[in-house]
Amino acid sequence: MKNPMIQVKNLIYDYLISKNEDEEPERHRAIDDVTLTVETGDFIAILGHNGSGKSTFAKQINVLLKPTSGTLIVGGMDTADEKNLLPIRQTAGMVFQNPDNQIIATIVEEDVGFGPENIGVPTDEIWKRVEKSLSSVGMLHYRKHSPNRLSGGQKQRVAIAGVMAMKPDCIVLDEPTAMLDPAGRKDVIATVRELNEKENVTVILITHYMDEVVFADKVFVMDAGRIALQGTPREVFSQVEKLKEIGLDVPQVTELAHELKEEGLPLPDGILTPEEFREEIEKLWQSSAEMSPTSILKEADLKSRLSIRSI
Amino acid sequence: MREITIGQYYPAESVIHRLDPRVKLVGTLVYIISLFLFKSFSCYFVVAAFLFTVILLSKVPLGYILRGLKTIIFLLLFMSMFNLFFTPGDVVYWKGGPFQITDAGIRNAGFMALRLILLIIGSSLMTFTTTPNQLTDGLESLLKPFKKLGLPVHEVAMMMSIALRFIPILMEETNKIMMAQMARGASFDEGNLIQKAKSLVPLLVPLFVSAFRRADDLAMAMEARCYHGGEGRTKMKPLRYQSRDYIAYVVMLLYLATVIFTGKVLYL
Ligand SMILES: Nc1ncnc2c1ncn2[C@@H]1O[C@H](COP(=O)(O)OP(=O)(O)OP(=O)(O)O)[C@@H](O)[C@H]1O
Ligand SMILES: [Mg+2]
């Protein structure tokens, strides 16, 4: 049994907001008693609407912030301990939302080398790591390019390579696709999944896009600093009503399936992908020899809608 | 945005490009000193010949280099005119009010123009052939002795390279904000000076806000990647002198000697 990658126990974090110098600073609770475990090698997704505390949580993992109370153990190291700072940051890398604001160097390969330089990796080894991590995100060809000339998705892949060059066990990505176009989003997510599968890197993906989390091993839904829901994507997305209450959408197919079920079609809960949906519908089609005209009509409509959406 | 060629890297495969940035920094300094040592046309001839050789070696097209001069042509003209009309001399060719054209004035104006042209071309050649990162690395390495005096050499070099990375991004952003404001009816080139300055406020405020947010983000991203100052840091591209660099230093000395010989011994 492997050790868990991340262990969080009763984590609380308050932002201190001081309006005046002499006044007692106001406390704003961003994380409110969170307890969870992330297993090594898992693909974890964190959902939650704006201000629910996702980024604050991510920054705790990277020790950009420290717990107000409670404990956070990353790779067996307590984030509260000062001497663990660099080892933890090397173990759990972080990719941020804005691709422009996290690239430091003026040449792609030099940017990827920045992290290894900081942790004192010898020169020859840096070159090896840069080459390896750039090829693992499919950007080796662009090594001599200026980051300014890359697309958003390419920049994010460079940022991921920059983290990978530090040989982390875990990558935390805070809405890495929020500023990208659909093609860029797809590239970045595919890259992250590949790293998770091939290199066995634990992934913690924070996102607003529901279709990016259907592959996850586990989903956490945050609301007002708490974990409101957790489980496999299927388990989480079965609870359409609860998600809506929190103010979140479910993937479009899931919502469609849910509505149809409400209308009386015998569909299972938590359908996640269009392919799965199509299968279920076909099953229905075969099992019911004589379908009512309305449901056939509906299905035709669905099929046309689906073909537009299908990925 | 207008194309600015001064200070931009021109990628090419040449000996000059491959030289160690420290050599180029020292070389530029030597070159500038040589320009100001003497005021004689024969010295300038040596300087120009040297410069021309380096340009040929660098494979940067001459037209590309001269384009950089366009931005300073007014300064050049102004300073030459000033020298031409205000220098007193033995032989006066023309006189009108406070203005006069003398033999010394013509000489001075000529020297001034030549010096400035040679200065600009020479120093821009360094930035044409050296990437910003090499430049900051070279500077950091050359200034290392000052670290003992408490000068934050690594930090200054890091600041320079970050600035170089973000200048194009901020320029693009300025452009975008300008477009956005213009779409809402703002204009940036109408009215008197005060009105113009006022119209800059809606441009500068969002620009500063965004720059500070970027700075904040970048600081966090750097920290997340284990940045903790220059201590214990290794280099991906450490500077190592090659034999060509030593040769270049020798050439530099020979050049300086030639200039001094021409100016001091030959009195040309
Ligand atoms: N630097 C800060 N100072 C004070 N309060 C903050 C700060 N950063 C965030 N907060 C507050 O903490 C709460 C959680 O913010 P956080 O950024 O973690 O949310 P989030 O889930 O990442 O949201 P988003 O989806 O918008 O990125 C919010 O109420 C926010 O207003
Ligand atoms: Mg956030």
Short mmCIF file of N, CA and C in Angstrom, two decimals, chain A residues 59 62 64 86 89-90 94 96 98 100-107 109-123 126-127 130 147-148 162 166, chain B residues 131-134 158 161-162 164-166 168-169 172 210 213-215 217-229 231-238 240:
data_model
loop_
_atom_site.label_atom_id
_atom_site.label_comp_id
_atom_site.label_asym_id
_atom_site.label_seq_id
_atom_site.Cartn_x
_atom_site.Cartn_y
_atom_site.Cartn_z
N LYS A 59 -3.03 26.71 -3.16
CA LYS A 59 -1.84 27.41 -2.66
C LYS A 59 -1.34 26.80 -1.36
N ASN A 62 1.07 23.96 -2.18
CA ASN A 62 2.38 24.42 -2.64
C ASN A 62 3.08 25.31 -1.61
N LEU A 64 2.34 28.15 -0.66
CA LEU A 64 2.31 29.59 -0.91
C LEU A 64 1.52 30.23 0.23
N LEU A 86 11.18 23.95 0.42
CA LEU A 86 11.65 23.64 -0.94
C LEU A 86 11.35 22.20 -1.35
N ARG A 89 7.73 22.06 -2.44
CA ARG A 89 7.49 22.74 -3.71
C ARG A 89 8.04 21.94 -4.88
N GLN A 90 9.10 21.18 -4.60
CA GLN A 90 9.66 20.35 -5.66
C GLN A 90 8.78 19.10 -5.87
N MET A 94 3.16 23.47 -9.38
CA MET A 94 1.90 24.16 -9.57
C MET A 94 1.86 24.88 -10.92
N PHE A 96 -0.48 27.67 -13.05
CA PHE A 96 -1.50 28.69 -12.78
C PHE A 96 -2.36 28.99 -13.99
N ASN A 98 -3.07 32.01 -15.69
CA ASN A 98 -2.64 32.90 -16.76
C ASN A 98 -1.29 32.44 -17.33
N ASP A 100 0.69 33.74 -19.45
CA ASP A 100 1.73 34.76 -19.59
C ASP A 100 2.44 35.07 -18.29
N ASN A 101 1.71 34.97 -17.19
CA ASN A 101 2.28 35.43 -15.93
C ASN A 101 3.06 34.37 -15.17
N GLN A 102 3.34 33.25 -15.81
CA GLN A 102 4.14 32.25 -15.11
C GLN A 102 5.34 31.80 -15.92
N ILE A 103 5.54 32.41 -17.07
CA ILE A 103 6.73 32.09 -17.85
C ILE A 103 7.75 33.18 -17.60
N ILE A 104 8.93 32.77 -17.16
CA ILE A 104 9.91 33.73 -16.66
C ILE A 104 10.93 34.10 -17.72
N ALA A 105 11.33 33.12 -18.52
CA ALA A 105 12.45 33.35 -19.44
C ALA A 105 11.96 33.77 -20.82
N THR A 106 12.89 34.22 -21.65
CA THR A 106 12.53 34.69 -22.99
C THR A 106 12.70 33.60 -24.04
N ILE A 107 13.18 32.44 -23.63
CA ILE A 107 13.29 31.30 -24.53
C ILE A 107 12.67 30.09 -23.83
N GLU A 109 13.17 26.84 -23.70
CA GLU A 109 13.98 25.86 -22.96
C GLU A 109 14.56 26.47 -21.68
N GLU A 110 14.86 27.77 -21.73
CA GLU A 110 15.41 28.40 -20.53
C GLU A 110 14.35 28.49 -19.44
N ASP A 111 13.10 28.66 -19.86
CA ASP A 111 12.04 28.70 -18.87
C ASP A 111 11.86 27.35 -18.19
N VAL A 112 11.91 26.30 -19.00
CA VAL A 112 11.77 24.96 -18.43
C VAL A 112 12.93 24.66 -17.47
N GLY A 113 14.09 25.24 -17.78
CA GLY A 113 15.25 25.01 -16.93
C GLY A 113 15.23 25.81 -15.64
N PHE A 114 14.31 26.76 -15.54
CA PHE A 114 14.31 27.67 -14.38
C PHE A 114 14.14 26.93 -13.04
N GLY A 115 13.19 26.01 -12.98
CA GLY A 115 12.96 25.27 -11.73
C GLY A 115 14.17 24.45 -11.31
N PRO A 116 14.68 23.59 -12.22
CA PRO A 116 15.89 22.83 -11.88
C PRO A 116 17.06 23.72 -11.46
N GLU A 117 17.22 24.87 -12.10
CA GLU A 117 18.28 25.80 -11.70
C GLU A 117 18.11 26.20 -10.24
N ASN A 118 16.86 26.46 -9.87
CA ASN A 118 16.59 26.93 -8.51
C ASN A 118 16.91 25.88 -7.45
N ILE A 119 16.71 24.60 -7.80
CA ILE A 119 16.98 23.59 -6.78
C ILE A 119 18.39 23.02 -6.92
N GLY A 120 19.22 23.69 -7.73
CA GLY A 120 20.63 23.34 -7.76
C GLY A 120 20.98 22.07 -8.51
N VAL A 121 20.20 21.76 -9.55
CA VAL A 121 20.51 20.58 -10.36
C VAL A 121 21.75 20.89 -11.23
N PRO A 122 22.70 19.95 -11.36
CA PRO A 122 23.88 20.21 -12.19
C PRO A 122 23.51 20.47 -13.65
N THR A 123 24.34 21.27 -14.32
CA THR A 123 24.04 21.73 -15.68
C THR A 123 23.66 20.60 -16.65
N ILE A 126 20.31 19.30 -15.99
CA ILE A 126 19.25 20.25 -16.37
C ILE A 126 18.89 20.05 -17.84
N TRP A 127 19.91 19.96 -18.69
CA TRP A 127 19.64 19.81 -20.12
C TRP A 127 18.85 18.54 -20.40
N VAL A 130 15.26 19.09 -19.23
CA VAL A 130 14.54 20.02 -20.10
C VAL A 130 14.07 19.29 -21.34
N PRO A 147 8.52 32.50 -25.90
CA PRO A 147 7.17 32.17 -25.41
C PRO A 147 6.11 33.12 -25.95
N ASN A 148 6.51 34.34 -26.26
CA ASN A 148 5.53 35.33 -26.73
C ASN A 148 4.86 34.91 -28.04
N GLY A 162 7.80 22.97 -17.38
CA GLY A 162 8.62 23.62 -16.37
C GLY A 162 8.47 22.97 -15.01
N MET A 166 11.17 19.50 -12.66
CA MET A 166 11.59 19.38 -11.26
C MET A 166 11.31 17.99 -10.71
N THR B 131 21.35 37.64 -27.07
CA THR B 131 19.99 37.56 -26.54
C THR B 131 19.94 38.25 -25.19
N PRO B 132 18.76 38.77 -24.82
CA PRO B 132 18.63 39.45 -23.54
C PRO B 132 19.15 38.61 -22.38
N ASN B 133 18.88 37.31 -22.43
CA ASN B 133 19.32 36.46 -21.33
C ASN B 133 20.84 36.36 -21.24
N GLN B 134 21.46 36.22 -22.40
CA GLN B 134 22.93 36.18 -22.42
C GLN B 134 23.48 37.49 -21.87
N MET B 158 18.34 39.47 -12.50
CA MET B 158 17.03 38.83 -12.60
C MET B 158 15.97 39.87 -12.97
N SER B 161 16.21 40.67 -16.65
CA SER B 161 15.70 39.67 -17.59
C SER B 161 14.18 39.59 -17.52
N ILE B 162 13.60 39.82 -16.34
CA ILE B 162 12.14 39.82 -16.26
C ILE B 162 11.57 41.02 -17.01
N LEU B 164 12.87 42.47 -19.54
CA LEU B 164 12.98 42.20 -20.97
C LEU B 164 11.89 41.25 -21.43
N ARG B 165 11.52 40.31 -20.56
CA ARG B 165 10.46 39.36 -20.93
C ARG B 165 9.11 40.08 -21.02
N PHE B 166 8.88 41.05 -20.14
CA PHE B 166 7.53 41.62 -20.05
C PHE B 166 7.33 42.88 -20.88
N PRO B 168 7.57 43.41 -24.17
CA PRO B 168 6.65 43.20 -25.30
C PRO B 168 5.22 42.91 -24.86
N ILE B 169 5.05 42.19 -23.76
CA ILE B 169 3.69 41.88 -23.30
C ILE B 169 2.97 43.16 -22.89
N GLU B 172 2.00 45.26 -25.93
CA GLU B 172 0.81 44.72 -26.59
C GLU B 172 -0.43 45.12 -25.81
N SER B 210 -2.96 46.22 -14.24
CA SER B 210 -2.63 44.93 -14.83
C SER B 210 -1.17 44.56 -14.58
N ARG B 213 -0.85 43.27 -11.10
CA ARG B 213 -1.40 41.93 -10.96
C ARG B 213 -0.45 40.89 -11.56
N ARG B 214 0.10 41.24 -12.71
CA ARG B 214 1.08 40.35 -13.33
C ARG B 214 2.27 40.13 -12.42
N ALA B 215 2.75 41.19 -11.81
CA ALA B 215 3.91 41.09 -10.94
C ALA B 215 3.61 40.14 -9.79
N ASP B 217 1.31 37.73 -9.71
CA ASP B 217 1.21 36.36 -10.25
C ASP B 217 2.60 35.78 -10.49
N LEU B 218 3.45 36.59 -11.10
CA LEU B 218 4.78 36.10 -11.46
C LEU B 218 5.59 35.74 -10.22
N ALA B 219 5.48 36.60 -9.22
CA ALA B 219 6.22 36.33 -7.98
C ALA B 219 5.79 34.98 -7.41
N MET B 220 4.47 34.74 -7.46
CA MET B 220 3.95 33.48 -6.92
C MET B 220 4.45 32.30 -7.76
N ALA B 221 4.40 32.47 -9.08
CA ALA B 221 4.84 31.38 -9.96
C ALA B 221 6.32 31.08 -9.74
N MET B 222 7.12 32.12 -9.52
CA MET B 222 8.55 31.90 -9.30
C MET B 222 8.78 31.18 -7.98
N GLU B 223 8.05 31.60 -6.96
CA GLU B 223 8.19 30.94 -5.66
C GLU B 223 7.77 29.48 -5.76
N ALA B 224 6.66 29.25 -6.46
CA ALA B 224 6.17 27.88 -6.59
C ALA B 224 7.20 27.00 -7.28
N ARG B 225 8.07 27.61 -8.09
CA ARG B 225 9.10 26.83 -8.75
C ARG B 225 10.42 26.93 -7.99
N CYS B 226 10.28 27.07 -6.69
CA CYS B 226 11.44 26.97 -5.78
C CYS B 226 12.44 28.11 -5.90
N TYR B 227 12.06 29.23 -6.51
CA TYR B 227 13.00 30.34 -6.57
C TYR B 227 13.21 30.91 -5.17
N HIS B 228 14.48 31.04 -4.77
CA HIS B 228 14.75 31.62 -3.46
C HIS B 228 16.03 32.42 -3.51
N GLY B 229 16.15 33.28 -4.53
CA GLY B 229 17.34 34.10 -4.68
C GLY B 229 18.47 33.35 -5.36
N GLU B 231 21.19 32.09 -4.18
CA GLU B 231 21.97 31.15 -3.39
C GLU B 231 21.70 29.70 -3.80
N GLY B 232 22.75 28.94 -3.97
CA GLY B 232 22.61 27.52 -4.29
C GLY B 232 21.99 27.27 -5.65
N ARG B 233 22.00 28.29 -6.50
CA ARG B 233 21.39 28.17 -7.80
C ARG B 233 22.43 27.68 -8.80
N THR B 234 22.04 26.75 -9.67
CA THR B 234 22.94 26.35 -10.74
C THR B 234 22.48 27.01 -12.02
N LYS B 235 23.25 26.86 -13.08
CA LYS B 235 22.89 27.50 -14.33
C LYS B 235 22.73 26.46 -15.43
N MET B 236 21.69 26.67 -16.22
CA MET B 236 21.49 25.79 -17.36
C MET B 236 22.52 26.11 -18.44
N LYS B 237 22.79 27.40 -18.59
CA LYS B 237 23.75 27.82 -19.61
C LYS B 237 24.84 28.64 -18.95
N PRO B 238 25.76 27.96 -18.23
CA PRO B 238 26.82 28.71 -17.58
C PRO B 238 27.75 29.31 -18.62
N ARG B 240 31.11 29.98 -20.28
CA ARG B 240 32.45 29.40 -20.30
C ARG B 240 33.20 29.97 -21.48
#
